[in-house]
mmCIF file of C-alpha atoms in Angstrom:
data_model
loop_
_atom_site.group_PDB
_atom_site.id
_atom_site.type_symbol
_atom_site.label_atom_id
_atom_site.label_comp_id
_atom_site.label_asym_id
_atom_site.label_seq_id
_atom_site.Cartn_x
_atom_site.Cartn_y
_atom_site.Cartn_z
ATOM 1 C CA UNK A 234 0.000 0.000 0.000
ATOM 2 C CA UNK A 235 1.225 3.497 -0.882
ATOM 3 C CA UNK A 236 0.891 6.322 1.637
ATOM 4 C CA UNK A 237 1.208 10.070 1.179
ATOM 5 C CA UNK A 238 2.288 11.950 4.297
ATOM 6 C CA UNK A 239 2.964 15.639 4.715
ATOM 7 C CA UNK A 240 6.622 16.138 5.645
ATOM 8 C CA UNK A 241 8.836 19.093 6.456
ATOM 9 C CA UNK A 242 11.318 20.500 3.999
ATOM 10 C CA UNK A 243 14.151 19.214 6.208
ATOM 11 C CA UNK A 244 12.991 15.627 5.540
ATOM 12 C CA UNK A 245 12.576 16.065 1.779
ATOM 13 C CA UNK A 246 16.115 15.431 0.532
ATOM 14 C CA UNK A 247 16.130 11.734 1.435
ATOM 15 C CA UNK A 248 12.852 11.248 -0.475
ATOM 16 C CA UNK A 249 14.323 12.988 -3.538
ATOM 17 C CA UNK A 250 17.497 10.900 -3.310
ATOM 18 C CA UNK A 251 15.439 7.702 -3.142
ATOM 19 C CA UNK A 252 13.314 8.849 -6.092
ATOM 20 C CA UNK A 253 16.318 9.511 -8.332
ATOM 21 C CA UNK A 254 18.440 6.534 -7.266
ATOM 22 C CA UNK A 255 18.777 4.073 -10.143
ATOM 23 C CA UNK A 256 17.273 6.326 -12.811
ATOM 24 C CA UNK A 257 20.343 7.041 -14.926
ATOM 25 C CA UNK A 258 18.359 8.410 -17.880
ATOM 26 C CA UNK A 259 16.518 10.944 -15.743
ATOM 27 C CA UNK A 260 19.757 12.293 -14.330
ATOM 28 C CA UNK A 261 21.917 12.115 -17.442
ATOM 29 C CA UNK A 262 19.391 13.180 -20.067
ATOM 30 C CA UNK A 263 16.151 14.710 -18.765
ATOM 31 C CA UNK A 264 17.042 16.627 -15.581
ATOM 32 C CA UNK A 265 17.625 20.355 -16.031
ATOM 33 C CA UNK A 266 21.197 19.955 -14.728
ATOM 34 C CA UNK A 267 22.345 16.670 -16.193
ATOM 35 C CA UNK A 268 24.788 14.546 -14.254
ATOM 36 C CA UNK A 269 25.894 10.943 -14.177
ATOM 37 C CA UNK A 270 25.463 11.119 -10.388
ATOM 38 C CA UNK A 271 21.900 10.984 -9.098
ATOM 39 C CA UNK A 272 23.003 12.690 -5.881
ATOM 40 C CA UNK A 273 23.853 15.866 -7.827
ATOM 41 C CA UNK A 274 20.476 15.906 -9.574
ATOM 42 C CA UNK A 275 18.699 15.318 -6.258
ATOM 43 C CA UNK A 276 20.696 18.086 -4.600
ATOM 44 C CA UNK A 277 19.866 20.478 -7.454
ATOM 45 C CA UNK A 278 16.160 19.660 -7.182
ATOM 46 C CA UNK A 279 16.255 20.109 -3.408
ATOM 47 C CA UNK A 280 18.077 23.447 -3.748
ATOM 48 C CA UNK A 281 15.438 24.715 -6.188
ATOM 49 C CA UNK A 282 12.683 23.757 -3.740
ATOM 50 C CA UNK A 283 14.531 25.473 -0.866
ATOM 51 C CA UNK A 284 14.860 28.620 -3.007
ATOM 52 C CA UNK A 285 11.164 28.482 -3.864
ATOM 53 C CA UNK A 286 10.287 28.166 -0.178
ATOM 54 C CA UNK A 287 12.054 31.486 0.473
ATOM 55 C CA UNK A 288 10.020 33.335 -2.165
ATOM 56 C CA UNK A 289 6.631 34.842 -1.414
ATOM 57 C CA UNK A 290 4.701 32.450 -3.665
ATOM 58 C CA UNK A 291 2.549 30.801 -1.035
ATOM 59 C CA UNK A 292 2.885 27.880 1.329
ATOM 60 C CA UNK A 293 4.580 24.773 0.039
ATOM 61 C CA UNK A 294 2.842 21.498 0.785
ATOM 62 C CA UNK A 295 5.426 18.725 0.729
ATOM 63 C CA UNK A 296 4.514 15.053 0.766
ATOM 64 C CA UNK A 297 6.640 11.963 1.132
ATOM 65 C CA UNK A 298 5.460 8.814 -0.589
ATOM 66 C CA UNK A 299 6.078 5.449 1.039
ATOM 67 C CA UNK A 300 5.373 1.883 0.054
ATOM 68 C CA UNK A 301 5.695 -0.709 2.819
ATOM 69 C CA UNK A 302 7.618 1.845 4.894
ATOM 70 C CA UNK A 303 10.152 2.468 2.081
ATOM 71 C CA UNK A 304 10.520 6.047 0.827
ATOM 72 C CA UNK A 305 9.731 5.872 -2.892
ATOM 73 C CA UNK A 306 8.754 9.390 -3.907
ATOM 74 C CA UNK A 307 7.817 12.961 -3.175
ATOM 75 C CA UNK A 308 5.453 15.718 -4.238
ATOM 76 C CA UNK A 309 5.805 19.488 -3.789
ATOM 77 C CA UNK A 310 2.611 21.507 -4.271
ATOM 78 C CA UNK A 311 1.618 25.164 -4.081
ATOM 79 C CA UNK A 312 -2.022 24.817 -3.099
ATOM 80 C CA UNK A 313 -2.853 28.539 -3.300
ATOM 81 C CA UNK A 314 -1.698 28.597 -6.936
ATOM 82 C CA UNK A 315 -2.848 25.059 -7.876
ATOM 83 C CA UNK A 316 0.690 24.185 -8.943
ATOM 84 C CA UNK A 317 2.450 20.864 -8.750
ATOM 85 C CA UNK A 318 5.983 22.222 -8.486
ATOM 86 C CA UNK A 319 7.941 18.983 -8.332
ATOM 87 C CA UNK A 320 7.371 15.254 -8.058
ATOM 88 C CA UNK A 321 9.285 12.027 -8.313
ATOM 89 C CA UNK A 322 8.865 8.278 -8.006
ATOM 90 C CA UNK A 323 11.585 5.665 -7.763
ATOM 91 C CA UNK A 324 11.950 3.926 -11.121
ATOM 92 C CA UNK A 325 10.902 0.518 -9.735
ATOM 93 C CA UNK A 326 7.777 2.054 -8.183
ATOM 94 C CA UNK A 327 6.407 3.533 -11.410
ATOM 95 C CA UNK A 328 3.674 0.963 -11.799
ATOM 96 C CA UNK A 329 0.375 1.989 -13.345
ATOM 97 C CA UNK A 330 -1.336 1.572 -9.972
ATOM 98 C CA UNK A 331 1.124 3.798 -8.089
ATOM 99 C CA UNK A 332 1.209 6.433 -10.832
ATOM 100 C CA UNK A 333 -2.592 6.561 -10.746
ATOM 101 C CA UNK A 334 -2.560 6.938 -6.961
ATOM 102 C CA UNK A 335 -0.011 9.754 -7.306
ATOM 103 C CA UNK A 336 -2.101 11.676 -9.831
ATOM 104 C CA UNK A 337 -5.346 11.059 -7.923
ATOM 105 C CA UNK A 338 -3.764 12.360 -4.714
ATOM 106 C CA UNK A 339 -2.487 15.506 -6.439
ATOM 107 C CA UNK A 340 -5.818 16.150 -8.159
ATOM 108 C CA UNK A 341 -7.714 15.684 -4.914
ATOM 109 C CA UNK A 342 -5.368 17.943 -2.926
ATOM 110 C CA UNK A 343 -5.586 20.686 -5.558
ATOM 111 C CA UNK A 344 -9.341 20.228 -6.079
ATOM 112 C CA UNK A 345 -8.940 19.059 -9.668
ATOM 113 C CA UNK A 346 -7.307 22.293 -10.805
ATOM 114 C CA UNK A 347 -3.666 21.320 -11.424
ATOM 115 C CA UNK A 348 -0.964 23.258 -13.268
ATOM 116 C CA UNK A 349 2.523 21.889 -13.866
ATOM 117 C CA UNK A 350 5.585 23.599 -15.329
ATOM 118 C CA UNK A 351 8.185 21.237 -16.801
ATOM 119 C CA UNK A 352 11.362 21.879 -18.706
ATOM 120 C CA UNK A 353 10.676 20.758 -22.261
ATOM 121 C CA UNK A 354 13.606 18.332 -22.153
ATOM 122 C CA UNK A 355 11.852 16.289 -19.430
ATOM 123 C CA UNK A 356 10.121 14.226 -22.096
ATOM 124 C CA UNK A 357 9.157 11.224 -19.913
ATOM 125 C CA UNK A 358 7.327 13.388 -17.348
ATOM 126 C CA UNK A 359 5.589 15.374 -20.087
ATOM 127 C CA UNK A 360 4.459 12.226 -21.903
ATOM 128 C CA UNK A 361 3.280 10.711 -18.606
ATOM 129 C CA UNK A 362 1.098 13.728 -17.879
ATOM 130 C CA UNK A 363 -0.221 14.030 -21.451
ATOM 131 C CA UNK A 364 -1.196 10.343 -21.309
ATOM 132 C CA UNK A 365 -3.074 11.052 -18.080
ATOM 133 C CA UNK A 366 -5.458 13.810 -19.116
ATOM 134 C CA UNK A 367 -3.151 16.833 -19.009
ATOM 135 C CA UNK A 368 -2.755 19.210 -21.917
ATOM 136 C CA UNK A 369 -0.110 21.745 -22.837
ATOM 137 C CA UNK A 370 -1.473 25.251 -22.348
ATOM 138 C CA UNK A 371 1.622 27.477 -22.731
ATOM 139 C CA UNK A 372 5.247 27.496 -23.750
ATOM 140 C CA UNK A 373 7.552 29.691 -21.698
ATOM 141 C CA UNK A 374 11.265 30.275 -21.158
ATOM 142 C CA UNK A 375 12.953 29.994 -17.764
ATOM 143 C CA UNK A 376 16.720 30.304 -17.298
ATOM 144 C CA UNK A 377 17.093 30.261 -21.097
ATOM 145 C CA UNK A 378 15.359 26.853 -21.197
ATOM 146 C CA UNK A 379 12.003 26.115 -22.859
ATOM 147 C CA UNK A 380 9.282 25.238 -20.362
ATOM 148 C CA UNK A 381 5.828 23.773 -20.936
ATOM 149 C CA UNK A 382 2.823 24.600 -18.793
ATOM 150 C CA UNK A 383 0.452 21.657 -18.558
ATOM 151 C CA UNK A 384 -2.975 21.605 -16.956
ATOM 152 C CA UNK A 385 -5.249 18.797 -15.879
ATOM 153 C CA UNK A 386 -8.307 18.525 -18.141
ATOM 154 C CA UNK A 387 -11.553 17.721 -16.375
#
């Protein structure tokens, strides 16, 4: 059984590390700061979330995902803005059932109004969301990188 529990930002890094561990393609090809070391990608993701937490964008809601007491993923949401800022699942936990539970949890928490911003190079995450009733609504540029805004279609 998969559980979603609200956690503090100080507990988040270990969930990110567990999510990225073993996913060489994510880290070497699709992460915004590619690296052959998953620890560097996890640290970069964590740093971006820490920086976001210092901005006046609203309260971050951070959730750890566990399966049988093993940390397998994380979600970072901005409820006031209906934004899923970041998410991850360990590669061996990306079953259809768990991915559905992840998306259902996010949709429920954000009352069905979900926006996601992903760097265009993160093709697997984009395809995953498009396959699951999201659509691209805007193309933007952030840090000289193309970004897609996706929204959940009801």
